[in-house]
Coordinates of C-alpha atoms in Angstrom, one line a residue:
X1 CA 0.2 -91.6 -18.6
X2 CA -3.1 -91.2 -19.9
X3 CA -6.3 -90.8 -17.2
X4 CA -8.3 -93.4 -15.6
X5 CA -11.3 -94.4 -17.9
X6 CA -13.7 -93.7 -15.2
X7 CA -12.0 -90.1 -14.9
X8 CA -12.8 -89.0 -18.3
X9 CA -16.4 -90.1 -17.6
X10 CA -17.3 -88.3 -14.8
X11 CA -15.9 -84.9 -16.5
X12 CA -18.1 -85.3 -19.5
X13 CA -21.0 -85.7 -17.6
X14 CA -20.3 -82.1 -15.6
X15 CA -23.7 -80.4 -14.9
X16 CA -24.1 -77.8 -17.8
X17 CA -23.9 -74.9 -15.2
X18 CA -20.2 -75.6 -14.0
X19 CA -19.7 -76.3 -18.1
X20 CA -20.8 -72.4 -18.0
X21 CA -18.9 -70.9 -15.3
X22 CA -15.7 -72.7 -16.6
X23 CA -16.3 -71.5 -20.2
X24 CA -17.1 -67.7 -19.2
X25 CA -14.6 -67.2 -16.4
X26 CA -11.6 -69.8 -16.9
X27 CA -10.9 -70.9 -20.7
X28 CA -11.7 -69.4 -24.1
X29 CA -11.5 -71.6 -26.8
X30 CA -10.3 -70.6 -30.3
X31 CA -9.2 -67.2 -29.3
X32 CA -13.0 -66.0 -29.1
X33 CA -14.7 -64.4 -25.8
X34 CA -16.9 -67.2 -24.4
X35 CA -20.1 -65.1 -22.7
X36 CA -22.6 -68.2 -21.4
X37 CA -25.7 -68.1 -20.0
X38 CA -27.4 -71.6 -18.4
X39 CA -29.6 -72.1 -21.3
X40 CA -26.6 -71.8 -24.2
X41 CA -24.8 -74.2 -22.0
X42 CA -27.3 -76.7 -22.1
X43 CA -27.6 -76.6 -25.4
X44 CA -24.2 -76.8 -26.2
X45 CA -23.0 -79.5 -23.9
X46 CA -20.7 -80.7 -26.2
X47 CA -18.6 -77.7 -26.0
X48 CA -18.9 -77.8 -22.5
X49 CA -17.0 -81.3 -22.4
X50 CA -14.6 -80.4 -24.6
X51 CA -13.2 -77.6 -22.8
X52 CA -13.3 -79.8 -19.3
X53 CA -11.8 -82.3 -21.3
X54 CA -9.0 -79.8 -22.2
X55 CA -8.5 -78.0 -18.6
X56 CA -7.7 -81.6 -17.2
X57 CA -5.3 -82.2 -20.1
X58 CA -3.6 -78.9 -19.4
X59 CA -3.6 -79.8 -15.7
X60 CA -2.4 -83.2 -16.2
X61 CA 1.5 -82.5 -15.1
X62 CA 0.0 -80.9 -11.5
X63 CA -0.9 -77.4 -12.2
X64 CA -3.8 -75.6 -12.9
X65 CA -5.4 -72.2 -14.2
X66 CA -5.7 -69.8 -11.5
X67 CA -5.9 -65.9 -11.2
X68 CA -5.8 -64.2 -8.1
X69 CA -6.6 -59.8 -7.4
X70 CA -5.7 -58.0 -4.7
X71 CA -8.9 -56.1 -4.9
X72 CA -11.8 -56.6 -7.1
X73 CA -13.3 -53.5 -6.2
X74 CA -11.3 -49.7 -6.9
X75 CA -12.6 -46.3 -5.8
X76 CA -10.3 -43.3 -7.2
X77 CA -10.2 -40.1 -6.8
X78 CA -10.9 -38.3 -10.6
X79 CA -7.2 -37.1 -11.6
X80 CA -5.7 -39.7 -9.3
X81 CA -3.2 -43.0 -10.3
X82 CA -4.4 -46.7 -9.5
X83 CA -2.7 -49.9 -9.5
X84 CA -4.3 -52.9 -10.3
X85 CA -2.4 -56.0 -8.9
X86 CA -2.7 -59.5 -8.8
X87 CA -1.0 -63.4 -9.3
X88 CA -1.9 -66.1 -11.5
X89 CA -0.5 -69.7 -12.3
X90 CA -0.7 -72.0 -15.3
X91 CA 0.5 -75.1 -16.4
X92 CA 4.2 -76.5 -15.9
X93 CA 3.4 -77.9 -19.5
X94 CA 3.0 -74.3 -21.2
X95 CA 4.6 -71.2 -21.8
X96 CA 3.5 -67.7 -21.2
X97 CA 4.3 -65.6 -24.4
X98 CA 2.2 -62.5 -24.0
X99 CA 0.3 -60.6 -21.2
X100 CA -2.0 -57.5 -21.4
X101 CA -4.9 -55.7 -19.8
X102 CA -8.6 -55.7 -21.9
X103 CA -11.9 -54.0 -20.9
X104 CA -15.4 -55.5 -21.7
X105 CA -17.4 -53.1 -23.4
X106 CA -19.7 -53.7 -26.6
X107 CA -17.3 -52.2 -28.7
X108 CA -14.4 -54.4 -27.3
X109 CA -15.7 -57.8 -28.1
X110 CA -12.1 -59.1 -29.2
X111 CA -10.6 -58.3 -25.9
X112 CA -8.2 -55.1 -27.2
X113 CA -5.3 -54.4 -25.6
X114 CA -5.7 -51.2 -23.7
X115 CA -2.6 -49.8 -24.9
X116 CA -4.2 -49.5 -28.5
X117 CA -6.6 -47.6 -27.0
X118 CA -6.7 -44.1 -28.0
X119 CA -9.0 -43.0 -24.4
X120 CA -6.1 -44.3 -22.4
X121 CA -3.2 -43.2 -24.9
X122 CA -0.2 -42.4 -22.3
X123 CA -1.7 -43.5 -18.8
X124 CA -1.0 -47.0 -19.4
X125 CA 1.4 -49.5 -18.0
X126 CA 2.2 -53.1 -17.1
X127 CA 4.4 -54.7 -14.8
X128 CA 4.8 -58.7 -14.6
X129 CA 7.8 -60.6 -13.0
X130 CA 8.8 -64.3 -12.7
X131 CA 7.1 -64.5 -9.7
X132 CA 4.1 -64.3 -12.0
X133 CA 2.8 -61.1 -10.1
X134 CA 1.3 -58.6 -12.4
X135 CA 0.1 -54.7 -11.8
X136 CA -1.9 -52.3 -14.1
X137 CA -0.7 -48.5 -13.7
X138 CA -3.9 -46.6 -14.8
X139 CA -2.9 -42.5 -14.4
X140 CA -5.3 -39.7 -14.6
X141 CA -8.3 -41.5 -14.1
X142 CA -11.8 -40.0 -15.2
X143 CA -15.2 -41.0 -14.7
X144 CA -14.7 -42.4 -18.3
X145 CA -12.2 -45.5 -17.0
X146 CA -15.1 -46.7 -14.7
X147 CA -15.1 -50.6 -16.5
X148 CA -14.1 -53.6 -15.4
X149 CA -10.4 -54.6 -16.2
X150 CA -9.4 -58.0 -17.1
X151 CA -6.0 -59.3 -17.0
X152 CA -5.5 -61.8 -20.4
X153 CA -2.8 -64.6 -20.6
X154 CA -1.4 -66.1 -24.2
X155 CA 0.7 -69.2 -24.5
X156 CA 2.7 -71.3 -27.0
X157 CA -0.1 -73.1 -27.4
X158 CA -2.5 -71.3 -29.5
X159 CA -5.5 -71.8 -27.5
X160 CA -4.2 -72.3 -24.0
X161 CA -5.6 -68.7 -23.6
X162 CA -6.7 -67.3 -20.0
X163 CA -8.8 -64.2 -19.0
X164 CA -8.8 -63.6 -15.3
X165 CA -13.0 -63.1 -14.6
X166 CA -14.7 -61.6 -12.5
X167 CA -12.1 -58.8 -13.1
X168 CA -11.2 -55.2 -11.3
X169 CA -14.3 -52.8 -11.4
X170 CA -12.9 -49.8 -11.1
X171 CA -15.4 -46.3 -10.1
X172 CA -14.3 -42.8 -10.2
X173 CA -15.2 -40.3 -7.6
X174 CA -14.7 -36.7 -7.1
X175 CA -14.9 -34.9 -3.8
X176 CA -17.7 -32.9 -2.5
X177 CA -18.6 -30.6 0.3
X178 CA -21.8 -30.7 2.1
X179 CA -22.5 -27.9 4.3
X180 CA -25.8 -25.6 5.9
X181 CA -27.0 -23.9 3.7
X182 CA -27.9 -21.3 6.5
X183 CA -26.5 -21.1 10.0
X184 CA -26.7 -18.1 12.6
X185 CA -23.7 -17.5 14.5
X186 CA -24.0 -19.3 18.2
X187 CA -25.1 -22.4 16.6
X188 CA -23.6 -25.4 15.6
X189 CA -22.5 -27.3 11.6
X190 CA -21.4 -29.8 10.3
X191 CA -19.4 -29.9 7.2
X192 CA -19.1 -33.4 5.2
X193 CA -16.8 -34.4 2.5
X194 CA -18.9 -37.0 0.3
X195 CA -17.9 -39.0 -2.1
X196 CA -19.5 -41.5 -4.6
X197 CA -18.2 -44.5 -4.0
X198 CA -15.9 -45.4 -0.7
X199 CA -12.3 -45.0 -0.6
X200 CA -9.9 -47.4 0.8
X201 CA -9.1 -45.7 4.7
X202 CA -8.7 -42.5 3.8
X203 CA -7.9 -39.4 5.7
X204 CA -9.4 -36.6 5.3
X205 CA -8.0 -33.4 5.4
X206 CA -9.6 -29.6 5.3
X207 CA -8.9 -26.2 4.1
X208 CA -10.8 -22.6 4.7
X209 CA -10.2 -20.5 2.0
X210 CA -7.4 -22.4 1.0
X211 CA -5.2 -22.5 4.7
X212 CA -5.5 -26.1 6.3
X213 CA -7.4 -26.1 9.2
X214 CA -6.1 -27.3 12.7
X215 CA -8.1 -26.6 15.4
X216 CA -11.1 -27.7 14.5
X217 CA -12.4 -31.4 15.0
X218 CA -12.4 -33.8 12.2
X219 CA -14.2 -36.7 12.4
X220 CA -13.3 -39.5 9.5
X221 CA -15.4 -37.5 6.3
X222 CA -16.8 -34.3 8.9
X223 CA -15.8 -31.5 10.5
X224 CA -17.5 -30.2 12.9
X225 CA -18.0 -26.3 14.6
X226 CA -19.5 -26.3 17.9
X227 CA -20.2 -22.7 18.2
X228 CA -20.4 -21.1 15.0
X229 CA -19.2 -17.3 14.7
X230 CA -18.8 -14.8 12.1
X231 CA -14.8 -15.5 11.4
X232 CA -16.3 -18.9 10.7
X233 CA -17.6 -18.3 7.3
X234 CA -15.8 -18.8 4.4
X235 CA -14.9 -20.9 1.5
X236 CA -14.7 -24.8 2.7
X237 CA -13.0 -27.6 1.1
X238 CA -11.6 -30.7 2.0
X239 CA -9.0 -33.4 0.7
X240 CA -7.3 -36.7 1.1
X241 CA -3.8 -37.3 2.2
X242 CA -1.4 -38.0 -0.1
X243 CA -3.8 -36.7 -3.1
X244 CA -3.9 -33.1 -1.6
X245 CA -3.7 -31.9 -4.9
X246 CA -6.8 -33.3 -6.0
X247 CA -9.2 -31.3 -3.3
X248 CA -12.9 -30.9 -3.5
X249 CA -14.8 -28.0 -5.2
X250 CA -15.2 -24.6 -2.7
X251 CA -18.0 -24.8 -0.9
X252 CA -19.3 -21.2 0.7
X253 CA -20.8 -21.7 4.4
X254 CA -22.6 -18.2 5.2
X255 CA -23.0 -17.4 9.0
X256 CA -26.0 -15.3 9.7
X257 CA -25.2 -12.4 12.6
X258 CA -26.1 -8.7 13.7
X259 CA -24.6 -5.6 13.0
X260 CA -20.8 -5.4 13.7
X261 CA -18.0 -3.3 13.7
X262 CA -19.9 -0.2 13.4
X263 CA -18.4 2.8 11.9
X264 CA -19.2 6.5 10.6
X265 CA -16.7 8.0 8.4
X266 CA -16.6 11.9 7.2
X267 CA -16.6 13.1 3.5
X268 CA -14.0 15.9 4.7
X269 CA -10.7 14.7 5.4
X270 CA -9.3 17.8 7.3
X271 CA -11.2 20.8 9.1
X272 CA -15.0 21.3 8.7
X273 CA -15.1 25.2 7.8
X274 CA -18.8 26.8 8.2
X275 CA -20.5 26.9 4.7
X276 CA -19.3 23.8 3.6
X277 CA -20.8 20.7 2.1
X278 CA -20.3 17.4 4.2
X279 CA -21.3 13.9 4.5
X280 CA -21.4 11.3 7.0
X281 CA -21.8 8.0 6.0
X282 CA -22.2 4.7 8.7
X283 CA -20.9 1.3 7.3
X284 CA -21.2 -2.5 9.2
X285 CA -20.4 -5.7 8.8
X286 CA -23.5 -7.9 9.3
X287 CA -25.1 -10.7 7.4
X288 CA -27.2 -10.3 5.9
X289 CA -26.5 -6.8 5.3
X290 CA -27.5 -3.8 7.1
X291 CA -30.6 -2.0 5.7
X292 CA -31.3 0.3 8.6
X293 CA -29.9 3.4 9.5
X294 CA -30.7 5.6 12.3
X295 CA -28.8 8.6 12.8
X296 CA -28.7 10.4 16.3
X297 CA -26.9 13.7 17.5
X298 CA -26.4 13.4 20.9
X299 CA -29.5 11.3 22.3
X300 CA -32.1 12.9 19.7
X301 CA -32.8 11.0 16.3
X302 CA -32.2 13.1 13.8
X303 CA -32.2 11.3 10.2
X304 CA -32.1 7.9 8.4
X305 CA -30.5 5.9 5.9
X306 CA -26.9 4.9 5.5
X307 CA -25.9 8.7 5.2
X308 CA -26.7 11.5 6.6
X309 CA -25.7 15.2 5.1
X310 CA -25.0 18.9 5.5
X311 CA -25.3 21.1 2.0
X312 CA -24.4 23.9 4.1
X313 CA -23.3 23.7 7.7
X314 CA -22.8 25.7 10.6
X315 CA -21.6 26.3 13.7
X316 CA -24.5 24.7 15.1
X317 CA -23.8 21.2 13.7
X318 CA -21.3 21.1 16.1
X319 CA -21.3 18.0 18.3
X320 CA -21.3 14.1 18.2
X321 CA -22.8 12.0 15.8
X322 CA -23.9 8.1 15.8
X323 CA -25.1 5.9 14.0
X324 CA -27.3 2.8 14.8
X325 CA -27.4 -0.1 12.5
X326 CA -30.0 -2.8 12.5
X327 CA -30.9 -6.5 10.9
X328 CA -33.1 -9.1 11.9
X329 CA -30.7 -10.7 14.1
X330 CA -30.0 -7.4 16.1
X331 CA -28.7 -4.1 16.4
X332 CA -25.2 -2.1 17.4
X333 CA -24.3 1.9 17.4
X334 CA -21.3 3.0 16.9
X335 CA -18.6 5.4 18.8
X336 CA -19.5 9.0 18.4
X337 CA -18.0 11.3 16.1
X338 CA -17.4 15.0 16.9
X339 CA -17.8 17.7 14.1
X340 CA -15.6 20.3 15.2
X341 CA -16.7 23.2 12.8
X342 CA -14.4 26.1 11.7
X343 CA -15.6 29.7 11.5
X344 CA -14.4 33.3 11.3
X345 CA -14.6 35.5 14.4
X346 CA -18.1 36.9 15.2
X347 CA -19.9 39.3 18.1
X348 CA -17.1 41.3 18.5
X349 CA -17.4 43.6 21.5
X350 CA -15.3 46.0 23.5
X351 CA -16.0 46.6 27.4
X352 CA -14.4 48.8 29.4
X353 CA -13.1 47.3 32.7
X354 CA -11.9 50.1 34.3
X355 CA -14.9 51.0 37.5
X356 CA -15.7 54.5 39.0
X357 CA -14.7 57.6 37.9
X358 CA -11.6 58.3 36.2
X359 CA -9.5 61.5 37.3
X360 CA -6.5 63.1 36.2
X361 CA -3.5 60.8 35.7
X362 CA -5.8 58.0 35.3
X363 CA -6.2 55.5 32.2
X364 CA -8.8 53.6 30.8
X365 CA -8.5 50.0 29.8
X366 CA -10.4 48.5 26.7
X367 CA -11.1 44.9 26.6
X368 CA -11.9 43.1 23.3
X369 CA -13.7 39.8 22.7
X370 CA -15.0 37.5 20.1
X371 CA -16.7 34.3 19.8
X372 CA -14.6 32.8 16.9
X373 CA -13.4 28.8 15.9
X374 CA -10.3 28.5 16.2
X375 CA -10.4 31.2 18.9
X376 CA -9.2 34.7 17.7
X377 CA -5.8 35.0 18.7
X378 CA -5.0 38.6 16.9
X379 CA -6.4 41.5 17.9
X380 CA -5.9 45.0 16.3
X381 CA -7.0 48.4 17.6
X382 CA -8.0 51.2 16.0
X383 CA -9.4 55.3 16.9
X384 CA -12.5 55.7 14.9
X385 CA -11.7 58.4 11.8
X386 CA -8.0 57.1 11.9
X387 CA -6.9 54.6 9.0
X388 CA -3.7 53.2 11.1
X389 CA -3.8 51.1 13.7
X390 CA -3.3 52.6 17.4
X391 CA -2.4 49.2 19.1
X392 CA -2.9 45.4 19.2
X393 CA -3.3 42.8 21.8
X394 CA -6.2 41.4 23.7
X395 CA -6.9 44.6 26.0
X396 CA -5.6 48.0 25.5
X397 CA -5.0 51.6 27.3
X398 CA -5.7 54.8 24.8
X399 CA -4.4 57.3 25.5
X400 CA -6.4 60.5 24.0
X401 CA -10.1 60.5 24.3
X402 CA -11.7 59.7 21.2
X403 CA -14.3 56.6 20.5
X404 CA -12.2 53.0 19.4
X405 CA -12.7 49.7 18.2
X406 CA -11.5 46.4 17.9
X407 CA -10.8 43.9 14.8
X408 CA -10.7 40.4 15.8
X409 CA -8.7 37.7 13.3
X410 CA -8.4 33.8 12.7
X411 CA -7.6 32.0 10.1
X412 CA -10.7 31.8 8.6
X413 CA -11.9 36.0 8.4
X414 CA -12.3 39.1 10.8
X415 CA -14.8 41.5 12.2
X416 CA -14.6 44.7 13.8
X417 CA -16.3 45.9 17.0
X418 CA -18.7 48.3 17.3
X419 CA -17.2 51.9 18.4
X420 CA -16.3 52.5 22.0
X421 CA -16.7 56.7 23.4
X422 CA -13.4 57.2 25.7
X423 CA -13.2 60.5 27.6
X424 CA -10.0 60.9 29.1
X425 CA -9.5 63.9 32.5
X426 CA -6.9 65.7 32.6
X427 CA -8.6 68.7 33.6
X428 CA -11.4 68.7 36.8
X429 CA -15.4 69.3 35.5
X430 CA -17.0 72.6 34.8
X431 CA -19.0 72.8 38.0
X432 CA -16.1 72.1 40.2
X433 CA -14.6 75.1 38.5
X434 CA -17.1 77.0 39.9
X435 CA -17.5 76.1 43.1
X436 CA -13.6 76.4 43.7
X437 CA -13.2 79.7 42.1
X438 CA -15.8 81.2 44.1
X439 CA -14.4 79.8 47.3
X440 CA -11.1 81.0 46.4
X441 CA -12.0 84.7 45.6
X442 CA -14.1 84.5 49.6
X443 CA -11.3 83.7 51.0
X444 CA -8.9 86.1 49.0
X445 CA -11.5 88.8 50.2
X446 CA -11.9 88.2 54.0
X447 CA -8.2 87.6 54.3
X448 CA -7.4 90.5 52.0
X449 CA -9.7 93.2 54.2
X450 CA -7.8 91.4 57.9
X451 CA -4.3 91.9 56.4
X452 CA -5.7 95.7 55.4
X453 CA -6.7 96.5 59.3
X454 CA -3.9 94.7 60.7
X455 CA -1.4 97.2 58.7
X456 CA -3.5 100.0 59.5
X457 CA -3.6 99.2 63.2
X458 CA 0.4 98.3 63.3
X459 CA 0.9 102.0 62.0
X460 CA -1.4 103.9 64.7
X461 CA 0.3 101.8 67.2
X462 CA 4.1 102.5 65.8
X463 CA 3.1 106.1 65.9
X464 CA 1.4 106.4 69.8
X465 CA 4.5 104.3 70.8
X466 CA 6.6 107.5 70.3
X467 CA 3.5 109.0 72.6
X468 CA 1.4 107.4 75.6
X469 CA 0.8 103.8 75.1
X470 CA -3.0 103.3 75.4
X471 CA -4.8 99.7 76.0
X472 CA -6.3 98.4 72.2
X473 CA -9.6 97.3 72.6
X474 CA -10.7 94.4 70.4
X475 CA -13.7 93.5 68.9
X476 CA -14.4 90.3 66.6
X477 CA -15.6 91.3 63.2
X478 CA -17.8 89.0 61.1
X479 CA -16.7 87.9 57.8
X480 CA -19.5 87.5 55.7
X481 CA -19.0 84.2 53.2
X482 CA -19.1 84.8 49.7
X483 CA -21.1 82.9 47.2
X484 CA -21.8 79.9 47.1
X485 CA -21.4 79.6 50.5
X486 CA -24.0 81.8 50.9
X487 CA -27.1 80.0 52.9
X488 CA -29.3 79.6 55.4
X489 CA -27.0 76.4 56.8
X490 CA -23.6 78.6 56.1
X491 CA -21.6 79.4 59.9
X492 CA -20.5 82.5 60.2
X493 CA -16.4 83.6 60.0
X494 CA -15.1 86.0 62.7
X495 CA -11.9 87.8 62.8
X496 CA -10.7 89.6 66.4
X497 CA -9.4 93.3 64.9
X498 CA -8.9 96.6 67.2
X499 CA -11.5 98.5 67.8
X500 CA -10.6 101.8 66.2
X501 CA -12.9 103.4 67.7
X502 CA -11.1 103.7 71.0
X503 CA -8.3 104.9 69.5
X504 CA -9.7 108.2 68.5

């Protein structure tokens, strides 16, 4: 049934401008891109009714030329897959005999199929169903695929031809971390994950050096630390779920803090021995890093730099060690650490603790000591001349006079002791001798001369007992001391003997 008159009129006299829109977005004629502007479709507003002219003839059973797309608009993630979908109708009257996906570029002007494309070679593929749906399957997307897709219909009619404009602009993105570029621990950051274009409601997910974080707070594209620390620095990155394997580049945040975890290791991993060479050295963790060292024995500074050493030390580099480590953010010390220096036994003595005079049967005991690291725990005796030792042990008894001395051992040397005199008595002095001799021959002599008279006097009595017995008379007799009893202080000794006189 052929159209009104007054039908056909109206669409032939259609402003030049819908002409336009019609021509570069609905219908192509001859198989040839039609690309309008206002002024070519004034000037050719005979083309313009021709191809109005032809959509109502197509459209003449009831339906028309329509394309519908989900989304017009695509951000991907570089590396990720994207579907383009959509819907179109057509005329009862015609036949759809081939469908395919075209990009608009200068070098496309024929509307090429992308699958005889050699950029996407392998990452593309089409789906259409009787429901006339259709669905572009674009994999490993670069920043190269950001065009604008068009979906292109052909018919048994040679130039019943559709292209579904405005297409699908499609735009590539990558991930990227923003973060501080300095931040000193105690404060606060705030990490974003940018991207250059928006992604349809994604979720964002990050990692710290490569472990998913938890406990921190994520809000949509940020995460954000309230109170930064030390533990919080790191390597940052962030992703989207369900395209976890397409994260963001690394990006290092650096937390500035002061000195810590202080510590002074030795060069010497067993015992310091006296002589040796040794080095201390103080290490910290601080950022930025320590350049500061002072070193301290005991409360008194006594060097700098991040070692401290001893070409030859000695027994009086004993004692603790710190170190104090400083940046501009602050300073810490750390624990002391003791040297404990080895050396062989020295000032080796012997005393005698024995008090007062010794006499006969008496013994004398010899006491050694040493000032040694480790202490001296061998001890060996010896008599000065002799080659042997006489004895061993910490103290000991000699028993000849002679002069001795100790030797004192640890692991690490000896030394002897200077020689000690010992003068044992068996025998009393020379001077006593003396004295007691003379006071023995005194008293031999007094009683010697008594015992004489008193045998004398018992014989001229035995004899007058035969006779008359006659009264004795007794005087007392003085016996005179004998040296060196002999002095002015000296009392006198008297013996009572007969008087012989009045015997006669």
């Amino acid at each position: 049934m052929a159209p009104p008159p007054s039908l056909v009129f109206l669409l032939m006299v259609v402003e030049s401008a819908q002409c336009c829109s019609v021509a570069a977005g609905v219908r192509e004629e001859r198989g040839e891109a039609v690309r309008y502007s206002n002024s070519d479709c004034l000037m050719g507003s005979s083309l313009c009714n021709q191809i109005f002219a032809a959509s109502y003839v197509s459209g003449a059973s009831g339906a028309e030329w329509s394309m519908n797309y989900n989304q017009q608009e695509i951000c991907a993630l570089k590396g990720s897959t994207v579907f383009m979908n959509g819907t179109f109708t057509l005329p009862e009257n015609l036949t759809v005999t081939e469908t395919y996906w075209v990009i608009y570029t200068e070098k496309n002007l024929n509307w090429r199929d992308l699958r005889e494309n050699s950029n996407y070679s392998g990452r593309v593929e089409y789906f259409t169903d009787e429901q006339k749906h259709f669905s572009l399957k674009l994999s490993n997307v670069t920043k190269k695929d950001e065009h604008e897709c068009f979906f292109r219909i052909k018919t048994d009619v040679e130039k019943q031809k559709y292209l579904g404009r405005p297409g699908v602009k499609l735009s590539v993105t990558e991930l990227h971390v923003e973060c501080p570029k300095k931040v000193t621990e105690g404060q606060s950051a705030d990490l974003t994950c940018k991207t250059t274009c928006s992604l349809t409601d994604p979720t964002f997910i990050w990692y710290k050096n490569g472990r998913p974080l938890t406990t921190k707070t994520i809000k949509d594209n940020q995460l954000h630390l309230q109170t930064v620390s030390s533990e919080d620095a790191g390597r940052y990155s962030c992703a989207v779920r369900g395209s976890e394997h397409l994260p963001s580049t690394a990006q290092t945040l650096r937390v500035r803090y002061p000195p810590k975890s202080v510590s002074v290791s030795i060069s010497s991993s067993g015992g310091i021995v006296e002589g040796s060479s040794v080095t201390l050295t103080c290490s910290s963790d601080a950022n930025p890093p320590v350049k500061i060292y002072t070193w301290f024995k005991g409360s008194s500074s006594v060097g700098k730099g991040q070692t401290y050493s001893f070409a030859n030390i000695s027994s009086e580099d004993s004692g603790g060690y710190t170190c104090q480590s400083r940046n501009e953010h602050g300073e810490r010390s750390s624990t002391a650490v003791y040297l404990n220096i080895l050396y062989p036994p020295r000032n080796v003595t012997v005393f005698n603790i024995s008090s007062g005079e010794t006499v006969e049967g008496s013994s004398v005991n010899l006491t050694c000591s040493s000032d040694a690291n480790p202490p001296s725990q061998n001890y060996t005796w010896f008599k000065e001349g002799g080659s042997s030792p006489v004895g061993s042990g910490h103290t000991y008894s000699p028993l000849q006079s002679g002069s001795y001395y100790c030797q004192a051992h640890n692991q690490h040397g000896a030394q002897r002791s200077a020689a000690m005199p010992v003068i044992l008595n068996t025998e009393p002095h020379h001077s006593d001798h003396s004295v007691l001799l003379s006071a023995t021959v005194g008293v031999i002599g007094v009683c010697g001369i008594a015992a004489f008279l008193i045998v004398v006097l018992w014989i001229r009595k035995k004899r007058r007992q035969d006779g008359n017995v006659e009264e004795l008379v007794y005087v007392n007799f003085r016996c005179k001391s004998l040296p060196p009893d002999d002095d002015e202080n000296s009392i006198p000794d008297y013996v009572n003997v007969p008087d012989l006189r009045k015997l006669d």
